[in-house]
mmCIF file of C-alpha atoms in Angstrom:
data_model
loop_
_atom_site.group_PDB
_atom_site.id
_atom_site.type_symbol
_atom_site.label_atom_id
_atom_site.label_comp_id
_atom_site.label_asym_id
_atom_site.label_seq_id
_atom_site.Cartn_x
_atom_site.Cartn_y
_atom_site.Cartn_z
ATOM 1 C CA MET A 290 -64.552 -188.781 49.058
ATOM 2 C CA PRO A 291 -66.903 -186.832 51.334
ATOM 3 C CA LEU A 292 -70.495 -186.569 50.243
ATOM 4 C CA VAL A 293 -71.951 -183.077 50.605
ATOM 5 C CA LYS A 294 -75.361 -183.406 52.173
ATOM 6 C CA ARG A 295 -76.425 -179.762 52.003
ATOM 7 C CA ASN A 296 -74.995 -177.282 49.523
ATOM 8 C CA ILE A 297 -75.869 -173.610 50.007
ATOM 9 C CA GLU A 298 -76.421 -171.866 46.687
ATOM 10 C CA PRO A 299 -75.254 -169.581 45.134
ATOM 11 C CA ARG A 300 -71.641 -170.040 46.145
ATOM 12 C CA HIS A 301 -70.205 -167.145 44.160
ATOM 13 C CA LEU A 302 -71.930 -163.892 45.032
ATOM 14 C CA CYS A 303 -70.322 -161.467 42.601
ATOM 15 C CA HIS A 304 -69.481 -163.706 39.636
ATOM 16 C CA THR A 305 -71.906 -162.618 36.979
ATOM 17 C CA ALA A 306 -71.822 -161.071 33.544
ATOM 18 C CA LEU A 307 -72.998 -157.477 33.407
ATOM 19 C CA PRO A 308 -75.675 -156.614 30.869
ATOM 20 C CA GLN A 309 -74.807 -154.253 28.037
ATOM 21 C CA GLY A 310 -75.531 -150.544 28.403
ATOM 22 C CA ILE A 311 -75.198 -150.292 32.200
ATOM 23 C CA LYS A 312 -74.274 -146.755 33.214
ATOM 24 C CA ASN A 313 -73.209 -147.509 36.810
ATOM 25 C CA GLU A 314 -71.404 -150.873 36.949
ATOM 26 C CA LEU A 315 -70.642 -150.632 40.664
ATOM 27 C CA GLU A 316 -74.318 -150.225 41.508
ATOM 28 C CA CYS A 317 -75.247 -153.162 39.259
ATOM 29 C CA VAL A 318 -72.620 -155.454 40.872
ATOM 30 C CA THR A 319 -73.783 -154.351 44.346
ATOM 31 C CA ASN A 320 -77.404 -155.182 43.479
ATOM 32 C CA PHE A 321 -76.399 -158.603 42.112
ATOM 33 C CA SER A 322 -74.350 -159.300 45.238
ATOM 34 C CA LEU A 323 -77.185 -158.304 47.571
ATOM 35 C CA ALA A 324 -79.674 -160.433 45.622
ATOM 36 C CA ASN A 325 -77.314 -163.432 45.828
ATOM 37 C CA ILE A 326 -76.846 -162.854 49.577
ATOM 38 C CA ILE A 327 -80.641 -162.979 49.985
ATOM 39 C CA ARG A 328 -80.693 -166.229 47.954
ATOM 40 C CA GLN A 329 -77.971 -167.671 50.199
ATOM 41 C CA LEU A 330 -79.916 -166.729 53.326
ATOM 42 C CA SER A 331 -83.023 -168.337 51.858
ATOM 43 C CA SER A 332 -81.091 -171.534 51.097
ATOM 44 C CA LEU A 333 -79.555 -171.450 54.574
ATOM 45 C CA SER A 334 -82.960 -171.074 56.265
ATOM 46 C CA LYS A 335 -84.350 -173.973 54.223
ATOM 47 C CA PHE A 336 -81.466 -176.239 55.252
ATOM 48 C CA ALA A 337 -81.678 -175.039 58.877
ATOM 49 C CA GLU A 338 -85.359 -176.008 58.979
ATOM 50 C CA ASP A 339 -84.522 -179.414 57.499
ATOM 51 C CA LEU A 340 -81.628 -179.895 59.941
ATOM 52 C CA PHE A 341 -83.745 -179.016 62.986
ATOM 53 C CA GLY A 342 -86.461 -181.360 61.722
ATOM 54 C CA GLU A 343 -83.929 -184.210 61.566
ATOM 55 C CA LEU A 344 -82.657 -183.319 65.049
ATOM 56 C CA PHE A 345 -86.234 -183.327 66.379
ATOM 57 C CA ASN A 346 -86.903 -186.785 64.893
ATOM 58 C CA GLU A 347 -83.640 -188.155 66.312
ATOM 59 C CA ALA A 348 -84.369 -186.658 69.759
ATOM 60 C CA HIS A 349 -87.896 -188.106 69.679
ATOM 61 C CA SER A 350 -86.664 -191.626 68.857
ATOM 62 C CA PHE A 351 -83.914 -191.292 71.483
ATOM 63 C CA SER A 352 -86.392 -190.211 74.181
ATOM 64 C CA PHE A 353 -88.675 -193.134 73.240
ATOM 65 C CA ARG A 354 -85.786 -195.576 73.662
ATOM 66 C CA VAL A 355 -84.729 -193.992 76.967
ATOM 67 C CA ASN A 356 -88.294 -194.187 78.322
ATOM 68 C CA SER A 357 -88.548 -197.818 77.254
ATOM 69 C CA LEU A 358 -85.251 -198.574 78.970
ATOM 70 C CA GLN A 359 -86.375 -196.765 82.130
ATOM 71 C CA GLU A 360 -89.577 -198.848 82.246
ATOM 72 C CA ARG A 361 -87.540 -202.043 81.931
ATOM 73 C CA VAL A 362 -85.180 -200.942 84.709
ATOM 74 C CA ASP A 363 -88.146 -200.097 86.965
ATOM 75 C CA ARG A 364 -89.760 -203.501 86.352
ATOM 76 C CA LEU A 365 -86.467 -205.239 87.005
ATOM 77 C CA SER A 366 -85.826 -203.329 90.228
ATOM 78 C CA VAL A 367 -89.309 -204.282 91.516
ATOM 79 C CA SER A 368 -88.674 -207.931 90.646
ATOM 80 C CA VAL A 369 -85.277 -207.913 92.346
ATOM 81 C CA THR A 370 -86.635 -206.339 95.560
ATOM 82 C CA GLN A 371 -89.410 -208.953 95.743
ATOM 83 C CA LEU A 372 -87.019 -211.843 95.239
ATOM 84 C CA ASP A 373 -86.045 -213.657 98.430
ATOM 85 C CA PRO A 374 -83.206 -216.143 97.862
ATOM 86 C CA LYS A 375 -83.912 -217.983 101.142
ATOM 87 C CA GLU A 376 -87.477 -218.885 100.240
ATOM 88 C CA GLU A 377 -87.101 -219.594 96.536
ATOM 89 C CA GLU A 378 -84.766 -222.322 95.497
ATOM 90 C CA LEU A 379 -84.197 -222.998 91.821
ATOM 91 C CA SER A 380 -83.020 -226.320 90.616
ATOM 92 C CA LEU A 381 -80.899 -226.796 87.540
ATOM 93 C CA GLN A 382 -83.842 -228.460 85.826
ATOM 94 C CA ASP A 383 -86.051 -225.385 86.418
ATOM 95 C CA ILE A 384 -83.405 -223.133 84.928
ATOM 96 C CA THR A 385 -83.032 -225.257 81.810
ATOM 97 C CA MET A 386 -86.814 -225.514 81.322
ATOM 98 C CA ARG A 387 -87.247 -221.741 81.113
ATOM 99 C CA LYS A 388 -87.584 -220.082 77.771
ATOM 100 C CA ALA A 389 -84.560 -218.235 76.486
ATOM 101 C CA PHE A 390 -84.622 -214.458 76.703
ATOM 102 C CA ARG A 391 -85.892 -212.807 73.562
ATOM 103 C CA SER A 392 -85.462 -209.072 73.162
ATOM 104 C CA SER A 393 -88.392 -207.023 71.934
ATOM 105 C CA THR A 394 -86.076 -204.283 70.693
ATOM 106 C CA ILE A 395 -86.257 -203.772 66.952
ATOM 107 C CA GLN A 396 -82.831 -203.540 65.393
ATOM 108 C CA ASP A 397 -82.193 -200.897 62.758
ATOM 109 C CA GLN A 398 -81.424 -202.553 59.454
ATOM 110 C CA GLN A 399 -80.843 -201.299 55.930
ATOM 111 C CA LEU A 400 -79.938 -197.821 57.090
ATOM 112 C CA PHE A 401 -78.765 -196.769 53.639
ATOM 113 C CA ASP A 402 -81.860 -197.462 51.627
ATOM 114 C CA ARG A 403 -83.766 -195.423 49.049
ATOM 115 C CA ARG A 404 -86.604 -194.938 51.556
ATOM 116 C CA THR A 405 -84.239 -193.571 54.239
ATOM 117 C CA LEU A 406 -82.427 -191.167 51.910
ATOM 118 C CA PRO A 407 -82.437 -187.651 53.417
ATOM 119 C CA ILE A 408 -84.378 -185.004 51.497
ATOM 120 C CA PRO A 409 -81.296 -182.920 50.508
ATOM 121 C CA LEU A 410 -79.558 -185.988 49.085
ATOM 122 C CA GLN A 411 -82.755 -186.985 47.267
ATOM 123 C CA GLU A 412 -82.908 -183.512 45.702
ATOM 124 C CA THR A 413 -79.240 -183.805 44.652
ATOM 125 C CA TYR A 414 -79.955 -187.245 43.199
ATOM 126 C CA ASP A 415 -82.928 -185.894 41.238
ATOM 127 C CA ILE A 416 -80.765 -183.147 39.704
ATOM 128 C CA CYS A 417 -78.175 -185.652 38.440
ATOM 129 C CA GLU A 418 -78.205 -186.795 34.839
ATOM 130 C CA GLN A 419 -79.372 -190.295 34.008
ATOM 131 C CA PRO A 420 -76.692 -192.801 32.986
ATOM 132 C CA PRO A 421 -76.418 -193.493 29.276
ATOM 133 C CA PRO A 422 -78.708 -196.265 27.943
ATOM 134 C CA LEU A 423 -76.011 -198.932 27.829
ATOM 135 C CA ASN A 424 -78.539 -201.679 28.600
ATOM 136 C CA ILE A 425 -79.524 -201.714 24.935
ATOM 137 C CA LEU A 426 -76.062 -203.199 24.229
ATOM 138 C CA THR A 427 -76.505 -206.096 26.671
ATOM 139 C CA PRO A 428 -77.998 -208.541 24.094
ATOM 140 C CA TYR A 429 -74.850 -208.137 21.981
ATOM 141 C CA ARG A 430 -72.430 -209.125 24.754
ATOM 142 C CA ASP A 431 -70.958 -212.625 24.663
ATOM 143 C CA ASP A 432 -70.178 -212.881 28.391
ATOM 144 C CA GLY A 433 -73.786 -212.288 29.533
ATOM 145 C CA LYS A 434 -72.921 -209.268 31.701
ATOM 146 C CA GLU A 435 -75.070 -206.158 31.759
ATOM 147 C CA GLY A 436 -73.669 -203.264 29.753
ATOM 148 C CA LEU A 437 -74.686 -200.681 32.334
ATOM 149 C CA LYS A 438 -72.684 -202.454 35.078
ATOM 150 C CA PHE A 439 -69.468 -201.329 33.376
ATOM 151 C CA TYR A 440 -70.576 -197.696 33.691
ATOM 152 C CA THR A 441 -72.281 -197.729 37.087
ATOM 153 C CA ASN A 442 -72.732 -200.573 39.549
ATOM 154 C CA PRO A 443 -74.565 -199.748 42.815
ATOM 155 C CA SER A 444 -73.945 -203.223 44.232
ATOM 156 C CA TYR A 445 -70.164 -203.126 43.598
ATOM 157 C CA PHE A 446 -69.126 -202.642 47.233
ATOM 158 C CA PHE A 447 -71.608 -205.247 48.489
ATOM 159 C CA ASP A 448 -70.303 -207.756 45.939
ATOM 160 C CA LEU A 449 -66.733 -206.944 46.948
ATOM 161 C CA TRP A 450 -67.586 -207.428 50.647
ATOM 162 C CA ARG A 451 -69.417 -210.701 49.894
ATOM 163 C CA GLU A 452 -66.447 -212.076 47.936
ATOM 164 C CA LYS A 453 -64.102 -211.184 50.808
ATOM 165 C CA MET A 454 -66.370 -212.884 53.367
ATOM 166 C CA LEU A 455 -66.645 -216.014 51.214
ATOM 167 C CA GLN A 456 -62.872 -216.068 50.735
ATOM 168 C CA ASP A 457 -62.318 -215.693 54.503
ATOM 169 C CA THR A 458 -64.743 -218.555 55.171
ATOM 170 C CA GLU A 459 -62.979 -220.730 52.603
ATOM 171 C CA ASP A 460 -59.568 -219.902 54.103
ATOM 172 C CA LYS A 461 -60.787 -220.814 57.607
ATOM 173 C CA ARG A 462 -62.245 -224.086 56.315
ATOM 174 C CA LYS A 463 -58.935 -224.974 54.641
ATOM 175 C CA GLU A 464 -57.016 -224.054 57.795
ATOM 176 C CA LYS A 465 -59.239 -226.303 59.936
ATOM 177 C CA LYS A 466 -58.855 -229.141 57.467
ATOM 178 C CA LYS A 467 -55.086 -228.664 57.474
ATOM 179 C CA GLN A 468 -54.989 -228.699 61.293
ATOM 180 C CA LYS A 469 -57.169 -231.816 61.361
ATOM 181 C CA VAL A 470 -54.741 -233.617 59.012
ATOM 182 C CA LEU A 471 -51.790 -232.533 61.174
ATOM 183 C CA ILE A 472 -53.515 -233.774 64.340
ATOM 184 C CA THR A 473 -54.326 -237.098 62.660
ATOM 185 C CA GLU A 474 -50.722 -237.516 61.479
ATOM 186 C CA CYS A 475 -49.406 -236.581 64.924
ATOM 187 C CA ALA A 476 -51.776 -239.061 66.574
ATOM 188 C CA GLY A 477 -50.634 -241.779 64.180
ATOM 189 C CA VAL A 478 -46.956 -241.101 64.915
ATOM 190 C CA CYS A 479 -47.631 -241.060 68.648
ATOM 191 C CA PHE A 480 -49.528 -244.369 68.383
ATOM 192 C CA PHE A 481 -46.720 -246.080 66.496
ATOM 193 C CA SER A 482 -44.078 -244.755 68.858
ATOM 194 C CA SER A 483 -45.924 -246.248 71.840
ATOM 195 C CA VAL A 484 -46.175 -249.740 70.273
ATOM 196 C CA ARG A 485 -43.518 -252.098 71.513
ATOM 197 C CA ILE A 486 -41.816 -254.131 68.826
ATOM 198 C CA ASP A 487 -40.102 -257.384 69.857
ATOM 199 C CA PHE A 488 -37.440 -258.777 67.602
ATOM 200 C CA ILE A 489 -36.917 -262.488 67.408
#
C-alpha cells in the first residue's frame, strides 16, 4: 500500500452544501470553487517549499560527500605519483604489520526513525486518532501479552524479519551438521574398505 507523503487539500472543489436562502446558486458555487482553488494553491505552495527544502538538504549532503571523495582521490593521486617501486621494497612482514584500513565514512543507520520522519508525514501522524486504551486490559490476560499489540504492533515486521533470520541460521546449522555426519560416515566406510582382511 503506497503511503501518501503530501496530500493537497481540498480535493473536491465544488462539493459543498449551499446555505439556505441563496438567490443566485451559480454565483455561490463559483465563489466556493474559487475559494477552494486558492486553498489548493496555498497547500501546493506549502508543499513545494517543503519539497525544495528537502532537495536542498539532499544536494548539500551529496556535494559534501563528493567534495570529501575528491579530496581523497587527490591525496591518493599525489601518493601514487610519489611512489617509486624500484626504490621502495616491501616485505611480507611489513605488509602484515600495517594497521588495517578503517573508513572514516559514517554509515547512515536507522533511516526510518521518529527523528527522521518528514514534516508532512509527522503532520499526518498528528492528525490520526490515538489507538484505544487496550493496555488497561493487559493485567487480565493469562498469556502475558500486551493487549495493545493485538490492535497495533509497530515492531511486527522487525519481529517477523528476526524470526526468519533466526530460522535461516538454524537451518544452515542443521545442514552443516548433517553434512558433517555424512562426511564422517563416508570417511568411516572408506577406511574400512581400504583395510585388508586376511582369512585363515
